[in-house]
Amino acid sequence: GSTPLTFVVLAIPRNAVSVHHAMFGGSSADCAEFRINTLTRVLNFLECGIANLGTSSGLAVLNTLNFLAVTYATPAGIFYINGALDSTFSTAGSFSAANNQVGSATAVGDNFEGQIIYAGAWTRVLSATEICRLWIEPYAFLQPVIRRRWFMPSAAEAPAGSTVTPRSFGLLGVGA
């Protein structure tokens, strides 16, 4: 079997001489590869140099910002393009999720030509909601959650020896 995984890329693929734009790949023949076929502009998910496990129905756009993702847990996979589910595939594969590289699949000589702005890899399948959130704001998961607490001090919170004077507040700053 294979490790469940998700690859996410925010990138601008350029017109290229090579046939494939590898966004994720590895240096061994048993790695997973996520790439754009430059000739047809479909997405491919495969075992490096062994077998194509799935092909998207939608297309990546060359020279344009694309948000591309694939999730896989044997044998089910899903392609996402710009935050929306594109297509599914069901082909069993066996590969190692270890030692993947961004922008290259040296085992088969595929290199990404263009600009990768953001790349993420998870050893679990992200949900459609998580993929959509990453598309809306690719760095959202890096921001800390800030929980603000708004409160008025009470007499119980006053330091020892101090005096708390109760006040009432009226509308528009007019108080008693």
CSV table of N, CA and C in Angstrom, one decimal:
chain,number,residue,atom,x,y,z
A,1,GLY,N,0.8,-1.2,0.0
A,1,GLY,CA,0.0,0.0,0.0
A,1,GLY,C,0.9,1.2,0.0
A,2,SER,N,0.2,2.4,0.0
A,2,SER,CA,0.9,3.7,0.0
A,2,SER,C,0.4,4.5,1.1
A,3,THR,N,1.2,5.5,1.5
A,3,THR,CA,0.8,6.4,2.6
A,3,THR,C,-0.2,7.4,2.0
A,4,PRO,N,-1.3,7.6,2.7
A,4,PRO,CA,-2.2,8.7,2.2
A,4,PRO,C,-1.5,10.0,2.1
A,5,LEU,N,-1.8,10.8,1.2
A,5,LEU,CA,-1.1,12.1,1.0
A,5,LEU,C,-2.0,13.1,0.3
A,6,THR,N,-1.5,14.3,0.4
A,6,THR,CA,-2.1,15.5,-0.3
A,6,THR,C,-1.0,16.4,-0.7
A,7,PHE,N,-1.0,16.7,-2.0
A,7,PHE,CA,0.0,17.7,-2.5
A,7,PHE,C,-0.8,18.9,-3.0
A,8,VAL,N,-0.3,20.1,-2.6
A,8,VAL,CA,-1.0,21.4,-2.9
A,8,VAL,C,0.1,22.3,-3.5
A,9,VAL,N,-0.2,23.0,-4.6
A,9,VAL,CA,0.7,23.9,-5.2
A,9,VAL,C,0.0,25.1,-5.7
A,10,LEU,N,0.6,26.3,-5.4
A,10,LEU,CA,0.1,27.5,-6.0
A,10,LEU,C,1.3,28.0,-6.9
A,11,ALA,N,1.1,27.9,-8.2
A,11,ALA,CA,2.2,28.1,-9.2
A,11,ALA,C,1.8,28.7,-10.5
A,12,ILE,N,2.8,29.2,-11.2
A,12,ILE,CA,2.7,29.7,-12.5
A,12,ILE,C,3.6,28.9,-13.4
A,13,PRO,N,3.0,27.9,-14.1
A,13,PRO,CA,3.8,27.1,-15.1
A,13,PRO,C,4.0,27.9,-16.3
A,14,ARG,N,5.3,27.8,-16.8
A,14,ARG,CA,5.6,28.6,-18.1
A,14,ARG,C,5.7,27.6,-19.2
A,15,ASN,N,5.6,28.2,-20.4
A,15,ASN,CA,5.8,27.3,-21.6
A,15,ASN,C,7.1,26.7,-21.5
A,16,ALA,N,7.2,25.4,-21.8
A,16,ALA,CA,8.4,24.7,-21.5
A,16,ALA,C,8.8,23.8,-22.7
A,17,VAL,N,10.1,23.5,-22.8
A,17,VAL,CA,10.6,22.6,-23.8
A,17,VAL,C,10.3,21.1,-23.3
A,18,SER,N,10.4,20.9,-22.0
A,18,SER,CA,10.2,19.5,-21.5
A,18,SER,C,8.7,19.2,-21.6
A,19,VAL,N,8.4,17.9,-21.5
A,19,VAL,CA,7.0,17.4,-21.7
A,19,VAL,C,6.2,17.6,-20.4
A,20,HIS,N,6.9,17.5,-19.2
A,20,HIS,CA,6.1,17.6,-18.0
A,20,HIS,C,6.7,18.6,-17.0
A,21,HIS,N,5.8,19.2,-16.2
A,21,HIS,CA,6.2,20.1,-15.2
A,21,HIS,C,5.9,19.3,-13.9
A,22,ALA,N,7.0,18.8,-13.3
A,22,ALA,CA,6.8,18.0,-12.0
A,22,ALA,C,6.8,19.0,-10.8
A,23,MET,N,5.6,19.1,-10.1
A,23,MET,CA,5.5,20.0,-9.0
A,23,MET,C,6.0,19.3,-7.7
A,24,PHE,N,5.7,18.0,-7.6
A,24,PHE,CA,6.3,17.1,-6.6
A,24,PHE,C,6.8,15.8,-7.2
A,25,GLY,N,7.9,15.3,-6.7
A,25,GLY,CA,8.5,14.1,-7.2
A,25,GLY,C,9.5,13.6,-6.3
A,26,GLY,N,10.3,12.7,-6.7
A,26,GLY,CA,11.4,12.1,-5.9
A,26,GLY,C,12.5,11.6,-6.7
A,27,SER,N,13.5,11.1,-6.0
A,27,SER,CA,14.7,10.7,-6.6
A,27,SER,C,14.8,9.1,-6.7
A,28,SER,N,13.7,8.5,-6.3
A,28,SER,CA,13.7,7.0,-6.5
A,28,SER,C,12.5,6.6,-7.3
A,29,ALA,N,12.5,5.4,-7.9
A,29,ALA,CA,11.5,4.9,-8.8
A,29,ALA,C,10.2,4.6,-8.0
A,30,ASP,N,10.2,4.5,-6.7
A,30,ASP,CA,9.0,4.2,-6.0
A,30,ASP,C,8.3,5.4,-5.3
A,31,CYS,N,8.6,6.7,-5.8
A,31,CYS,CA,8.0,7.9,-5.3
A,31,CYS,C,6.7,8.2,-6.0
A,32,ALA,N,6.0,9.1,-5.3
A,32,ALA,CA,4.8,9.7,-6.0
A,32,ALA,C,5.2,11.0,-6.7
A,33,GLU,N,4.5,11.2,-7.9
A,33,GLU,CA,4.8,12.4,-8.6
A,33,GLU,C,3.5,13.1,-9.0
A,34,PHE,N,3.4,14.4,-8.8
A,34,PHE,CA,2.3,15.2,-9.2
A,34,PHE,C,2.8,16.2,-10.2
A,35,ARG,N,2.2,16.2,-11.4
A,35,ARG,CA,2.8,17.0,-12.5
A,35,ARG,C,1.7,17.6,-13.4
A,36,ILE,N,2.2,18.5,-14.3
A,36,ILE,CA,1.3,19.0,-15.3
A,36,ILE,C,1.9,18.5,-16.6
A,37,ASN,N,1.1,17.9,-17.5
A,37,ASN,CA,1.6,17.5,-18.8
A,37,ASN,C,1.5,18.8,-19.7
A,38,THR,N,2.7,19.3,-20.1
A,38,THR,CA,2.8,20.5,-20.8
A,38,THR,C,2.1,20.5,-22.1
A,39,LEU,N,2.1,19.4,-22.8
A,39,LEU,CA,1.4,19.3,-24.1
A,39,LEU,C,-0.1,19.4,-24.0
A,40,THR,N,-0.7,18.7,-23.0
A,40,THR,CA,-2.1,18.7,-22.9
A,40,THR,C,-2.7,19.6,-21.8
A,41,ARG,N,-1.8,20.0,-20.8
A,41,ARG,CA,-2.1,20.8,-19.7
A,41,ARG,C,-3.0,20.1,-18.7
A,42,VAL,N,-3.2,18.8,-18.8
A,42,VAL,CA,-3.9,18.0,-17.7
A,42,VAL,C,-2.9,17.8,-16.6
A,43,LEU,N,-3.5,17.5,-15.4
A,43,LEU,CA,-2.7,17.1,-14.2
A,43,LEU,C,-2.5,15.6,-14.2
A,44,ASN,N,-1.4,15.1,-13.8
A,44,ASN,CA,-1.1,13.6,-13.7
A,44,ASN,C,-0.7,13.3,-12.3
A,45,PHE,N,-1.1,12.2,-11.7
A,45,PHE,CA,-0.6,11.7,-10.5
A,45,PHE,C,-0.1,10.3,-10.8
A,46,LEU,N,1.1,10.0,-10.4
A,46,LEU,CA,1.7,8.7,-10.8
A,46,LEU,C,2.8,8.3,-9.9
A,47,GLU,N,3.1,7.0,-10.0
A,47,GLU,CA,4.3,6.4,-9.4
A,47,GLU,C,5.5,6.8,-10.4
A,48,CYS,N,6.5,7.5,-9.8
A,48,CYS,CA,7.6,8.0,-10.7
A,48,CYS,C,8.1,6.9,-11.6
A,49,GLY,N,8.0,7.1,-12.9
A,49,GLY,CA,8.6,6.2,-13.9
A,49,GLY,C,7.9,4.9,-14.0
A,50,ILE,N,6.7,4.7,-13.3
A,50,ILE,CA,6.1,3.3,-13.3
A,50,ILE,C,4.7,3.4,-14.0
A,51,ALA,N,3.8,4.1,-13.3
A,51,ALA,CA,2.4,4.0,-13.8
A,51,ALA,C,1.7,5.3,-13.5
A,52,ASN,N,0.9,5.8,-14.5
A,52,ASN,CA,0.0,6.9,-14.3
A,52,ASN,C,-1.2,6.4,-13.5
A,53,LEU,N,-1.5,7.0,-12.3
A,53,LEU,CA,-2.6,6.5,-11.5
A,53,LEU,C,-3.9,7.3,-11.8
A,54,GLY,N,-3.7,8.6,-12.2
A,54,GLY,CA,-4.9,9.4,-12.5
A,54,GLY,C,-4.5,10.6,-13.4
A,55,THR,N,-5.5,11.1,-14.1
A,55,THR,CA,-5.4,12.2,-15.0
A,55,THR,C,-6.6,13.1,-14.7
A,56,SER,N,-6.4,14.4,-14.6
A,56,SER,CA,-7.5,15.4,-14.4
A,56,SER,C,-8.3,15.5,-15.7
A,57,SER,N,-9.6,16.0,-15.5
A,57,SER,CA,-10.4,16.4,-16.7
A,57,SER,C,-10.2,17.8,-17.0
A,58,GLY,N,-9.9,18.6,-16.0
A,58,GLY,CA,-9.7,20.1,-16.2
A,58,GLY,C,-8.2,20.3,-16.6
A,59,LEU,N,-7.9,21.6,-16.9
A,59,LEU,CA,-6.6,21.9,-17.4
A,59,LEU,C,-6.0,23.0,-16.6
A,60,ALA,N,-4.6,22.9,-16.4
A,60,ALA,CA,-3.9,24.0,-15.8
A,60,ALA,C,-3.7,25.0,-16.9
A,61,VAL,N,-3.6,26.3,-16.6
A,61,VAL,CA,-3.4,27.4,-17.6
A,61,VAL,C,-1.9,27.8,-17.5
A,62,LEU,N,-1.2,27.7,-18.6
A,62,LEU,CA,0.2,28.1,-18.6
A,62,LEU,C,0.3,29.7,-18.5
A,63,ASN,N,1.4,30.1,-17.9
A,63,ASN,CA,1.6,31.5,-17.7
A,63,ASN,C,0.6,32.3,-16.9
A,64,THR,N,-0.1,31.5,-16.1
A,64,THR,CA,-1.2,32.1,-15.2
A,64,THR,C,-1.1,31.4,-13.8
A,65,LEU,N,-1.5,32.1,-12.8
A,65,LEU,CA,-1.5,31.6,-11.4
A,65,LEU,C,-2.5,30.5,-11.3
A,66,ASN,N,-2.1,29.3,-10.9
A,66,ASN,CA,-3.0,28.1,-10.7
A,66,ASN,C,-2.9,27.6,-9.3
A,67,PHE,N,-4.0,27.2,-8.7
A,67,PHE,CA,-4.0,26.5,-7.5
A,67,PHE,C,-4.3,25.1,-7.8
A,68,LEU,N,-3.4,24.1,-7.6
A,68,LEU,CA,-3.6,22.7,-8.0
A,68,LEU,C,-3.4,21.8,-6.8
A,69,ALA,N,-4.2,20.8,-6.7
A,69,ALA,CA,-4.1,19.9,-5.6
A,69,ALA,C,-4.5,18.5,-6.0
A,70,VAL,N,-3.9,17.5,-5.3
A,70,VAL,CA,-4.3,16.1,-5.5
A,70,VAL,C,-4.3,15.5,-4.1
A,71,THR,N,-5.3,14.7,-3.8
A,71,THR,CA,-5.3,13.9,-2.6
A,71,THR,C,-5.4,12.4,-3.0
A,72,TYR,N,-4.7,11.5,-2.2
A,72,TYR,CA,-4.7,10.1,-2.6
A,72,TYR,C,-4.6,9.2,-1.3
A,73,ALA,N,-5.5,8.2,-1.3
A,73,ALA,CA,-5.4,7.2,-0.3
A,73,ALA,C,-5.9,5.9,-1.1
A,74,THR,N,-5.0,5.0,-1.2
A,74,THR,CA,-5.2,3.8,-2.1
A,74,THR,C,-6.6,3.3,-1.9
A,75,PRO,N,-7.4,3.1,-3.0
A,75,PRO,CA,-7.0,3.4,-4.4
A,75,PRO,C,-7.7,4.7,-4.9
A,76,ALA,N,-8.2,5.6,-4.0
A,76,ALA,CA,-9.0,6.7,-4.4
A,76,ALA,C,-8.2,8.0,-4.4
A,77,GLY,N,-8.4,8.8,-5.5
A,77,GLY,CA,-7.7,10.1,-5.6
A,77,GLY,C,-8.6,11.1,-6.1
A,78,ILE,N,-8.3,12.4,-5.8
A,78,ILE,CA,-9.2,13.5,-6.2
A,78,ILE,C,-8.2,14.6,-6.7
A,79,PHE,N,-8.5,15.2,-7.8
A,79,PHE,CA,-7.8,16.4,-8.3
A,79,PHE,C,-8.7,17.6,-8.0
A,80,TYR,N,-8.0,18.7,-7.6
A,80,TYR,CA,-8.7,20.0,-7.4
A,80,TYR,C,-8.0,21.1,-8.3
A,81,ILE,N,-8.7,21.9,-8.9
A,81,ILE,CA,-8.2,23.0,-9.7
A,81,ILE,C,-8.9,24.3,-9.2
A,82,ASN,N,-8.0,25.2,-8.7
A,82,ASN,CA,-8.5,26.5,-8.2
A,82,ASN,C,-9.6,26.3,-7.1
A,83,GLY,N,-9.4,25.4,-6.2
A,83,GLY,CA,-10.2,25.2,-5.0
A,83,GLY,C,-11.4,24.3,-5.2
A,84,ALA,N,-11.7,24.0,-6.5
A,84,ALA,CA,-12.9,23.2,-6.8
A,84,ALA,C,-12.5,21.8,-7.2
A,85,LEU,N,-13.4,20.8,-6.8
A,85,LEU,CA,-13.2,19.4,-7.2
A,85,LEU,C,-13.2,19.3,-8.7
A,86,ASP,N,-12.2,18.8,-9.3
A,86,ASP,CA,-12.1,18.7,-10.8
A,86,ASP,C,-12.5,17.3,-11.2
A,87,SER,N,-11.9,16.2,-10.7
A,87,SER,CA,-12.2,14.9,-11.1
A,87,SER,C,-11.6,13.9,-10.0
A,88,THR,N,-12.1,12.7,-10.1
A,88,THR,CA,-11.7,11.6,-9.2
A,88,THR,C,-11.1,10.5,-10.0
A,89,PHE,N,-10.3,9.7,-9.4
A,89,PHE,CA,-9.7,8.5,-10.0
A,89,PHE,C,-9.6,7.4,-9.0
A,90,SER,N,-9.6,6.1,-9.5
A,90,SER,CA,-9.5,5.0,-8.6
A,90,SER,C,-8.6,3.9,-9.2
A,91,THR,N,-7.3,4.1,-8.9
A,91,THR,CA,-6.3,3.2,-9.4
A,91,THR,C,-5.3,2.9,-8.2
A,92,ALA,N,-5.1,1.6,-7.9
A,92,ALA,CA,-4.2,1.3,-6.8
A,92,ALA,C,-2.8,1.5,-7.2
A,93,GLY,N,-2.0,2.1,-6.3
A,93,GLY,CA,-0.6,2.3,-6.5
A,93,GLY,C,0.2,2.0,-5.3
A,94,SER,N,1.5,1.8,-5.4
A,94,SER,CA,2.3,1.5,-4.3
A,94,SER,C,3.6,2.3,-4.4
A,95,PHE,N,3.7,3.3,-3.5
A,95,PHE,CA,4.9,4.2,-3.5
A,95,PHE,C,5.2,4.6,-2.1
A,96,SER,N,6.3,5.2,-1.9
A,96,SER,CA,6.7,5.8,-0.7
A,96,SER,C,6.5,7.3,-0.7
A,97,ALA,N,5.9,7.8,0.4
A,97,ALA,CA,5.7,9.3,0.4
A,97,ALA,C,7.0,10.0,1.0
A,98,ALA,N,8.0,9.2,1.3
A,98,ALA,CA,9.2,9.8,1.8
A,98,ALA,C,10.1,10.4,0.7
A,99,ASN,N,10.9,11.3,1.0
A,99,ASN,CA,11.9,11.9,0.1
A,99,ASN,C,11.3,12.5,-1.1
A,100,ASN,N,10.2,13.2,-1.0
A,100,ASN,CA,9.6,13.9,-2.1
A,100,ASN,C,10.3,15.3,-2.2
A,101,GLN,N,10.4,15.8,-3.4
A,101,GLN,CA,11.0,17.1,-3.7
A,101,GLN,C,10.0,18.0,-4.3
A,102,VAL,N,10.1,19.3,-4.1
A,102,VAL,CA,9.3,20.3,-4.7
A,102,VAL,C,10.0,20.7,-6.0
A,103,GLY,N,9.2,20.7,-7.1
A,103,GLY,CA,9.7,21.2,-8.4
A,103,GLY,C,10.6,20.3,-9.2
A,104,SER,N,10.6,19.0,-8.8
A,104,SER,CA,11.5,18.1,-9.5
A,104,SER,C,11.1,16.6,-9.2
A,105,ALA,N,11.3,15.8,-10.2
A,105,ALA,CA,11.2,14.4,-10.1
A,105,ALA,C,12.4,13.8,-10.8
A,106,THR,N,13.5,13.9,-10.1
A,106,THR,CA,14.8,13.5,-10.7
A,106,THR,C,14.9,12.1,-11.1
A,107,ALA,N,14.0,11.2,-10.6
A,107,ALA,CA,14.0,9.8,-11.0
A,107,ALA,C,13.7,9.7,-12.5
A,108,VAL,N,12.9,10.6,-13.0
A,108,VAL,CA,12.4,10.5,-14.4
A,108,VAL,C,12.8,11.7,-15.2
A,109,GLY,N,13.6,12.7,-14.6
A,109,GLY,CA,14.0,13.8,-15.3
A,109,GLY,C,13.0,14.9,-15.5
A,110,ASP,N,11.9,14.9,-14.8
A,110,ASP,CA,10.9,16.0,-14.9
A,110,ASP,C,11.2,17.1,-14.0
A,111,ASN,N,11.3,18.3,-14.5
A,111,ASN,CA,11.5,19.5,-13.6
A,111,ASN,C,10.5,20.6,-13.9
A,112,PHE,N,10.1,21.3,-12.9
A,112,PHE,CA,9.1,22.3,-13.0
A,112,PHE,C,9.7,23.5,-13.7
A,113,GLU,N,9.1,24.1,-14.7
A,113,GLU,CA,9.6,25.3,-15.3
A,113,GLU,C,8.5,26.4,-15.1
A,114,GLY,N,8.9,27.4,-14.3
A,114,GLY,CA,8.0,28.4,-13.9
A,114,GLY,C,8.2,28.9,-12.5
A,115,GLN,N,7.2,29.3,-11.9
A,115,GLN,CA,7.4,29.8,-10.5
A,115,GLN,C,6.4,29.1,-9.6
A,116,ILE,N,7.0,28.5,-8.5
A,116,ILE,CA,6.1,27.9,-7.5
A,116,ILE,C,6.1,28.9,-6.3
A,117,ILE,N,4.9,29.4,-6.0
A,117,ILE,CA,4.8,30.4,-5.0
A,117,ILE,C,4.5,29.7,-3.6
A,118,TYR,N,3.8,28.7,-3.6
A,118,TYR,CA,3.5,28.0,-2.4
A,118,TYR,C,3.4,26.5,-2.7
A,119,ALA,N,3.9,25.6,-1.8
A,119,ALA,CA,3.8,24.2,-2.0
A,119,ALA,C,3.6,23.6,-0.6
A,120,GLY,N,2.7,22.6,-0.5
A,120,GLY,CA,2.5,21.9,0.7
A,120,GLY,C,2.2,20.5,0.5
A,121,ALA,N,2.7,19.7,1.5
A,121,ALA,CA,2.5,18.2,1.4
A,121,ALA,C,2.1,17.7,2.7
A,122,TRP,N,1.1,16.9,2.8
A,122,TRP,CA,0.6,16.3,4.0
A,122,TRP,C,0.5,14.7,3.8
A,123,THR,N,0.8,14.0,4.9
A,123,THR,CA,0.7,12.6,4.9
A,123,THR,C,-0.7,12.1,5.4
A,124,ARG,N,-1.7,12.8,4.9
A,124,ARG,CA,-3.1,12.5,5.1
A,124,ARG,C,-3.9,13.1,4.0
A,125,VAL,N,-5.1,12.7,3.9
A,125,VAL,CA,-6.0,13.3,2.8
A,125,VAL,C,-6.7,14.5,3.4
A,126,LEU,N,-6.5,15.7,2.8
A,126,LEU,CA,-7.2,16.8,3.2
A,126,LEU,C,-8.6,16.8,2.7
A,127,SER,N,-9.5,17.3,3.5
A,127,SER,CA,-11.0,17.4,3.0
A,127,SER,C,-11.1,18.4,2.0
A,128,ALA,N,-12.3,18.4,1.3
A,128,ALA,CA,-12.6,19.4,0.3
A,128,ALA,C,-12.7,20.8,0.9
A,129,THR,N,-13.2,20.9,2.1
A,129,THR,CA,-13.2,22.2,2.8
A,129,THR,C,-11.8,22.7,3.1
A,130,GLU,N,-10.9,21.8,3.5
A,130,GLU,CA,-9.5,22.3,3.8
A,130,GLU,C,-8.8,22.7,2.5
A,131,ILE,N,-9.1,22.0,1.4
A,131,ILE,CA,-8.5,22.4,0.1
A,131,ILE,C,-9.0,23.8,-0.3
A,132,CYS,N,-10.3,24.0,-0.1
A,132,CYS,CA,-11.0,25.3,-0.5
A,132,CYS,C,-10.4,26.4,0.4
A,133,ARG,N,-10.2,26.2,1.7
A,133,ARG,CA,-9.6,27.2,2.5
A,133,ARG,C,-8.2,27.6,2.1
A,134,LEU,N,-7.4,26.6,1.7
A,134,LEU,CA,-6.1,26.9,1.2
A,134,LEU,C,-6.1,27.7,-0.1
A,135,TRP,N,-7.1,27.4,-0.9
A,135,TRP,CA,-7.2,28.1,-2.2
A,135,TRP,C,-7.6,29.6,-1.9
A,136,ILE,N,-8.5,29.8,-0.9
A,136,ILE,CA,-8.9,31.1,-0.6
A,136,ILE,C,-7.8,31.9,0.0
A,137,GLU,N,-7.1,31.3,0.9
A,137,GLU,CA,-5.9,32.0,1.6
A,137,GLU,C,-4.9,30.9,1.9
A,138,PRO,N,-3.9,30.8,1.0
A,138,PRO,CA,-2.9,29.7,1.1
A,138,PRO,C,-2.1,29.7,2.3
A,139,TYR,N,-2.0,30.9,3.0
A,139,TYR,CA,-1.2,30.9,4.2
A,139,TYR,C,-2.0,31.0,5.5
A,140,ALA,N,-3.3,30.8,5.4
A,140,ALA,CA,-4.2,30.9,6.5
A,140,ALA,C,-3.8,29.9,7.7
A,141,PHE,N,-3.3,28.7,7.3
A,141,PHE,CA,-3.0,27.8,8.4
A,141,PHE,C,-1.8,28.2,9.2
A,142,LEU,N,-1.0,29.1,8.7
A,142,LEU,CA,0.2,29.6,9.4
A,142,LEU,C,-0.2,30.7,10.4
A,143,GLN,N,-1.4,31.3,10.3
A,143,GLN,CA,-1.7,32.4,11.2
A,143,GLN,C,-2.2,31.9,12.5
A,144,PRO,N,-1.8,32.5,13.6
A,144,PRO,CA,-2.2,32.0,14.9
A,144,PRO,C,-3.7,32.4,15.2
A,145,VAL,N,-4.3,31.6,16.0
A,145,VAL,CA,-5.7,31.9,16.4
A,145,VAL,C,-5.6,32.8,17.5
A,146,ILE,N,-6.2,34.0,17.4
A,146,ILE,CA,-6.2,35.0,18.5
A,146,ILE,C,-7.6,35.0,19.1
A,147,ARG,N,-7.7,34.7,20.4
A,147,ARG,CA,-9.0,34.7,21.1
A,147,ARG,C,-8.9,35.9,22.0
A,148,ARG,N,-9.7,37.0,21.7
A,148,ARG,CA,-9.7,38.2,22.5
A,148,ARG,C,-10.6,38.0,23.6
A,149,ARG,N,-10.3,38.5,24.8
A,149,ARG,CA,-11.2,38.5,25.9
A,149,ARG,C,-11.4,39.9,26.3
A,150,TRP,N,-12.7,40.3,26.3
A,150,TRP,CA,-13.1,41.7,26.6
A,150,TRP,C,-13.8,41.5,27.9
A,151,PHE,N,-13.4,42.3,29.0
A,151,PHE,CA,-14.1,42.2,30.2
A,151,PHE,C,-13.8,43.5,31.0
A,152,MET,N,-14.7,43.7,32.0
A,152,MET,CA,-14.6,44.8,32.9
A,152,MET,C,-14.0,44.3,34.2
A,153,PRO,N,-13.1,44.9,34.8
A,153,PRO,CA,-12.6,44.4,36.1
A,153,PRO,C,-13.7,44.5,37.2
A,154,SER,N,-13.7,43.5,38.0
A,154,SER,CA,-14.7,43.5,39.1
A,154,SER,C,-14.0,43.7,40.4
A,155,ALA,N,-14.7,43.9,41.5
A,155,ALA,CA,-14.1,44.1,42.8
A,155,ALA,C,-13.3,42.9,43.2
A,156,ALA,N,-13.6,41.7,42.8
A,156,ALA,CA,-12.9,40.5,43.1
A,156,ALA,C,-11.5,40.6,42.5
A,157,GLU,N,-11.3,41.3,41.3
A,157,GLU,CA,-10.1,41.3,40.6
A,157,GLU,C,-9.2,42.5,41.1
A,158,ALA,N,-9.7,43.4,42.0
A,158,ALA,CA,-8.9,44.5,42.4
A,158,ALA,C,-7.8,44.1,43.3
A,159,PRO,N,-6.6,44.7,43.1
A,159,PRO,CA,-5.5,44.4,44.0
A,159,PRO,C,-5.8,44.7,45.5
A,160,ALA,N,-5.2,44.0,46.3
A,160,ALA,CA,-5.4,44.1,47.8
A,160,ALA,C,-5.1,45.6,48.2
A,161,GLY,N,-6.0,46.2,49.0
A,161,GLY,CA,-5.8,47.5,49.5
A,161,GLY,C,-6.3,48.6,48.6
A,162,SER,N,-6.8,48.3,47.3
A,162,SER,CA,-7.3,49.3,46.5
A,162,SER,C,-8.8,49.5,46.6
A,163,THR,N,-9.3,50.5,46.1
A,163,THR,CA,-10.7,50.8,46.2
A,163,THR,C,-11.3,50.8,44.8
A,164,VAL,N,-12.4,50.1,44.6
A,164,VAL,CA,-13.1,50.0,43.3
A,164,VAL,C,-14.4,50.9,43.5
A,165,THR,N,-14.5,51.9,42.7
A,165,THR,CA,-15.7,52.8,42.7
A,165,THR,C,-16.7,52.4,41.6
A,166,PRO,N,-17.9,51.9,42.0
A,166,PRO,CA,-18.8,51.5,41.0
A,166,PRO,C,-19.3,52.8,40.2
A,167,ARG,N,-19.5,52.6,38.9
A,167,ARG,CA,-19.9,53.7,38.0
A,167,ARG,C,-21.0,53.2,37.1
A,168,SER,N,-21.9,54.0,36.7
A,168,SER,CA,-22.9,53.7,35.7
A,168,SER,C,-22.6,54.5,34.5
A,169,PHE,N,-22.9,53.9,33.4
A,169,PHE,CA,-22.7,54.6,32.1
A,169,PHE,C,-24.0,54.8,31.3
A,170,GLY,N,-24.2,55.9,30.8
A,170,GLY,CA,-25.4,56.2,30.1
A,170,GLY,C,-25.0,56.2,28.6
A,171,LEU,N,-26.1,56.5,27.8
A,171,LEU,CA,-25.9,56.5,26.3
A,171,LEU,C,-25.1,57.7,25.9
A,172,LEU,N,-24.4,57.6,24.8
A,172,LEU,CA,-23.6,58.7,24.2
A,172,LEU,C,-22.7,59.4,25.2
A,173,GLY,N,-22.1,58.6,26.1
A,173,GLY,CA,-21.1,59.2,27.0
A,173,GLY,C,-21.7,60.0,28.2
A,174,VAL,N,-23.0,60.1,28.3
A,174,VAL,CA,-23.6,60.8,29.4
A,174,VAL,C,-23.7,59.9,30.5
A,175,GLY,N,-23.0,60.1,31.6
A,175,GLY,CA,-23.1,59.2,32.7
A,175,GLY,C,-23.6,59.8,34.0
A,176,ALA,N,-23.9,59.0,35.0
A,176,ALA,CA,-24.4,59.5,36.3
A,176,ALA,C,-23.2,59.8,37.2
